[in-house]
PDB file of C-alpha atoms in Angstrom:
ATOM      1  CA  UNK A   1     -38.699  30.064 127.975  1.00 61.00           C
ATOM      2  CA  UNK A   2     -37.623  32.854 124.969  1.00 87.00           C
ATOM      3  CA  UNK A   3     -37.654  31.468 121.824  1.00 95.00           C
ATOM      4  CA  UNK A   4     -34.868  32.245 118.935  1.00 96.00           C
ATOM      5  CA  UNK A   5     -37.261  35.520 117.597  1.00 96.00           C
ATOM      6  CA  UNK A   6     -34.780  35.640 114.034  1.00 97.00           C
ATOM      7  CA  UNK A   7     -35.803  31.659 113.312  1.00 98.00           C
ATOM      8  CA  UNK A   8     -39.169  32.392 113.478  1.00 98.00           C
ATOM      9  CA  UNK A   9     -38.833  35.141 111.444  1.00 97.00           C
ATOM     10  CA  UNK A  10     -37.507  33.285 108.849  1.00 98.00           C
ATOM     11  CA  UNK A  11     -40.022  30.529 109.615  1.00 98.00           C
ATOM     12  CA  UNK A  12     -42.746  32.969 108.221  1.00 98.00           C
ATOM     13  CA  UNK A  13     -40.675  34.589 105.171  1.00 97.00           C
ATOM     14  CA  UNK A  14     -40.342  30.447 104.196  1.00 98.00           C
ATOM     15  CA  UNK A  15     -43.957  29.607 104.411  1.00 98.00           C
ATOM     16  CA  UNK A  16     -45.524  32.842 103.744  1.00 94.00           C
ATOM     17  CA  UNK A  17     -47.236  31.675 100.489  1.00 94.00           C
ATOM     18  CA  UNK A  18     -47.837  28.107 102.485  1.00 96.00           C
ATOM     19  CA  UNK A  19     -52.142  28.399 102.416  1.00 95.00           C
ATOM     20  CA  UNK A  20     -53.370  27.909 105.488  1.00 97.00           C
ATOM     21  CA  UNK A  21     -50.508  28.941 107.973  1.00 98.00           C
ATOM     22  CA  UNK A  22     -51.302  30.682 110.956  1.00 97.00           C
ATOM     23  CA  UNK A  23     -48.766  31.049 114.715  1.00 97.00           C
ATOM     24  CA  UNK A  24     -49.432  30.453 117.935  1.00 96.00           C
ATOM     25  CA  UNK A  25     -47.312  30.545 120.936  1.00 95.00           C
ATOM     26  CA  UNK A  26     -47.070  27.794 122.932  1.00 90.00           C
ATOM     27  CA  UNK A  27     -44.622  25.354 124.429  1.00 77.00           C
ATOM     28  CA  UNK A  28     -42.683  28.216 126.142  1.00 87.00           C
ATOM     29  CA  UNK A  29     -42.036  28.997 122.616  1.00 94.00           C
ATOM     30  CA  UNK A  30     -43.788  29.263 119.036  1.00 97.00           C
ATOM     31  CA  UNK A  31     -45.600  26.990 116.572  1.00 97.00           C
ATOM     32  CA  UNK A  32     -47.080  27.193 112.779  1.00 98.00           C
ATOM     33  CA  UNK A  33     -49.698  25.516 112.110  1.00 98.00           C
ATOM     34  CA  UNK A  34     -50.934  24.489 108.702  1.00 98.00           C
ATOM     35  CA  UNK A  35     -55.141  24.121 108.507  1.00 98.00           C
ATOM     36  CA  UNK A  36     -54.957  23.831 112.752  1.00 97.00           C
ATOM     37  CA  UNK A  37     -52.568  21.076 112.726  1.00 97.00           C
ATOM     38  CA  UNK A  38     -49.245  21.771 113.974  1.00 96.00           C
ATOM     39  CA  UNK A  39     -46.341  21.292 111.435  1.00 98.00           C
ATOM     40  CA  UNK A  40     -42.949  23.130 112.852  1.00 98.00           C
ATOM     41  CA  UNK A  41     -41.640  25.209 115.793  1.00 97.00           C
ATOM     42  CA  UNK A  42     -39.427  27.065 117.085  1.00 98.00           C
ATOM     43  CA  UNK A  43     -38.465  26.104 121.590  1.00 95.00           C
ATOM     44  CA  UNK A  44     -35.434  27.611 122.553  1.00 95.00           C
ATOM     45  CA  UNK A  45     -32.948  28.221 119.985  1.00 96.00           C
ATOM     46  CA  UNK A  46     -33.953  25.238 118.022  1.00 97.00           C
ATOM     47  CA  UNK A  47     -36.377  23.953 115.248  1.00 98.00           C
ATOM     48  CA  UNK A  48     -38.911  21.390 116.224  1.00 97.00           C
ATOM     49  CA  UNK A  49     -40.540  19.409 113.604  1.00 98.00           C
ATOM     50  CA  UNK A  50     -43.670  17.321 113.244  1.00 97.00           C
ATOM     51  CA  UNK A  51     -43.096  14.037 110.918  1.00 97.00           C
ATOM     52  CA  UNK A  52     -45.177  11.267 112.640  1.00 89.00           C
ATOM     53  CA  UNK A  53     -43.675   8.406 113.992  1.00 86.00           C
ATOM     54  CA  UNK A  54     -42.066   6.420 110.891  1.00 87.00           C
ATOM     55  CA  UNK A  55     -40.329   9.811 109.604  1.00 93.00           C
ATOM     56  CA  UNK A  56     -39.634  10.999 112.864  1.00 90.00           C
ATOM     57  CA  UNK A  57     -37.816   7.792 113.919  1.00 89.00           C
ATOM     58  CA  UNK A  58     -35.808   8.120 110.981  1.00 93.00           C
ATOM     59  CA  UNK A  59     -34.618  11.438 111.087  1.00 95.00           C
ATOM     60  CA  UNK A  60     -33.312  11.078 114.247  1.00 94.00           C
ATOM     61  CA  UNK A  61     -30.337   9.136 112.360  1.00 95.00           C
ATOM     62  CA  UNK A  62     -29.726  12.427 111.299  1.00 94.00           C
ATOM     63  CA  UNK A  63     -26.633  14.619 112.776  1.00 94.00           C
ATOM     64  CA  UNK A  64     -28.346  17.444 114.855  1.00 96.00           C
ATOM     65  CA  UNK A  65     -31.768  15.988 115.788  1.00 97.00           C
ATOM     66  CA  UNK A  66     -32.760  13.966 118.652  1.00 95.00           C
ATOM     67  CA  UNK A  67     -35.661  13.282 120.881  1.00 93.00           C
ATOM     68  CA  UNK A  68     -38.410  16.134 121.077  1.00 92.00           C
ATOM     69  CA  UNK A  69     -39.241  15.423 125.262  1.00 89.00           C
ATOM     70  CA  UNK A  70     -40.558  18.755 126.549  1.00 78.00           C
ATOM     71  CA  UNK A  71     -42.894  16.972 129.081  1.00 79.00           C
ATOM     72  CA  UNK A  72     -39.784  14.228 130.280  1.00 84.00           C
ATOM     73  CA  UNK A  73     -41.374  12.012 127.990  1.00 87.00           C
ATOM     74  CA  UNK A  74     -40.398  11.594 124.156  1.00 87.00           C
ATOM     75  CA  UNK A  75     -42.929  12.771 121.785  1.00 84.00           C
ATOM     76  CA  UNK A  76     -42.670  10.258 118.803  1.00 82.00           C
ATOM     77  CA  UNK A  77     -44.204  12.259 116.033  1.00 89.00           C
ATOM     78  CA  UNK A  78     -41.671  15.163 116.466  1.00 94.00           C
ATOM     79  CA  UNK A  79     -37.805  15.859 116.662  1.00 96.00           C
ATOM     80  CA  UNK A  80     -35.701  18.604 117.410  1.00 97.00           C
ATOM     81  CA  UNK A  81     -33.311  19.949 115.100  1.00 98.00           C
ATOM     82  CA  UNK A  82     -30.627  21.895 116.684  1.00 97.00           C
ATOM     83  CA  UNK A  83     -30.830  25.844 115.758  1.00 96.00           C
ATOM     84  CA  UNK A  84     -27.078  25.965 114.527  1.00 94.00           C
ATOM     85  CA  UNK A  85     -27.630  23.536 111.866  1.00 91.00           C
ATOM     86  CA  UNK A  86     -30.072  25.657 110.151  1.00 96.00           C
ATOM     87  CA  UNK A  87     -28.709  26.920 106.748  1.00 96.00           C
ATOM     88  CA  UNK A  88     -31.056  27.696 104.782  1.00 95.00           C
ATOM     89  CA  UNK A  89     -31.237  24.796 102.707  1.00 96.00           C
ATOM     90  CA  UNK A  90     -31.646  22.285 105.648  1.00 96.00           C
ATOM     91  CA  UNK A  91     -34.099  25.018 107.182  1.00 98.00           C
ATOM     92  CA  UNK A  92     -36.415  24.384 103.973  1.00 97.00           C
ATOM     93  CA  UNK A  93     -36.470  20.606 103.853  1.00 97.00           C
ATOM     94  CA  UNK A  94     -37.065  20.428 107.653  1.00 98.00           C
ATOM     95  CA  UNK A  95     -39.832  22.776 106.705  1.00 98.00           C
ATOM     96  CA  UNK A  96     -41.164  21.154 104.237  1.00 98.00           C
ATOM     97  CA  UNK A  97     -41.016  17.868 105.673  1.00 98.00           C
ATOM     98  CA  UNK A  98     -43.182  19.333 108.589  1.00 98.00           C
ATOM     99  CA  UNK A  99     -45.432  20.782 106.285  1.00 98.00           C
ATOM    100  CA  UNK A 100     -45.926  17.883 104.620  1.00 97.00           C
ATOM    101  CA  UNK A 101     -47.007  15.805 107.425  1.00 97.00           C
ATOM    102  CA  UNK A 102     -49.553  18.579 108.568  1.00 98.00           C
ATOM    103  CA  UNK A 103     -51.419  18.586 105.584  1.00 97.00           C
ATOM    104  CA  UNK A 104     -51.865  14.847 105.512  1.00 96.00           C
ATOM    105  CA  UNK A 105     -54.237  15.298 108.626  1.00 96.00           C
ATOM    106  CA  UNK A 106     -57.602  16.600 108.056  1.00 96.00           C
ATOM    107  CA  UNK A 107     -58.147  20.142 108.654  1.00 95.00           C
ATOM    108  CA  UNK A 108     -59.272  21.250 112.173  1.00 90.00           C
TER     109      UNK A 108
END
């Protein structure tokens, strides 16, 4: 699966001074990873987003997300925010959000 190359670019322009970030592909697509622990992607032409599972059940109320099920079952730490929804401002918070989360884990 291709991922949307332009969001990740401006993935890493938004969390370039973010200590601790680092890229891998994976997923058929592209995560960041803050200390080892993975915080935001990009599958397709959307964002996914790590939140755990109180966060992530609550921004599914949100218009644009839903489930994150790559395997055909639902990941409940994650959601996927569709690509077209991305201004720049939303783009940040979803960011930061995912972000957040990563660096409440320990480092690996």
């Amino acid at each position: 699966m291709a991922f949307d190359e332009a969001l990740a670019e401006r993935i890493r322009d938004a969390l370039g001074d973010v200590d601790g970030v680092s890229d891998k592909r994976m997923f058929g697509g592209i995560t960041f990873m803050v200390h080892g622990n993975m915080a935001v992607g990009v599958m397709g032409d959307d964002l996914i987003v790590r939140l755990g599972a109180a966060a992530g059940e609550a921004a599914l109320a949100e218009p644009g997300t839903r489930v994150f099920d790559f395997t055909g079952r639902p990941m409940k730490n994650w959601v996927v925010v569709d690509g077209d929804r991305l201004d720049d401002d939303d783009l940040a918070r979803w960011l930061r959000a995912g972000v957040d989360f990563a660096c409440s884990l320990p480092p690996k």
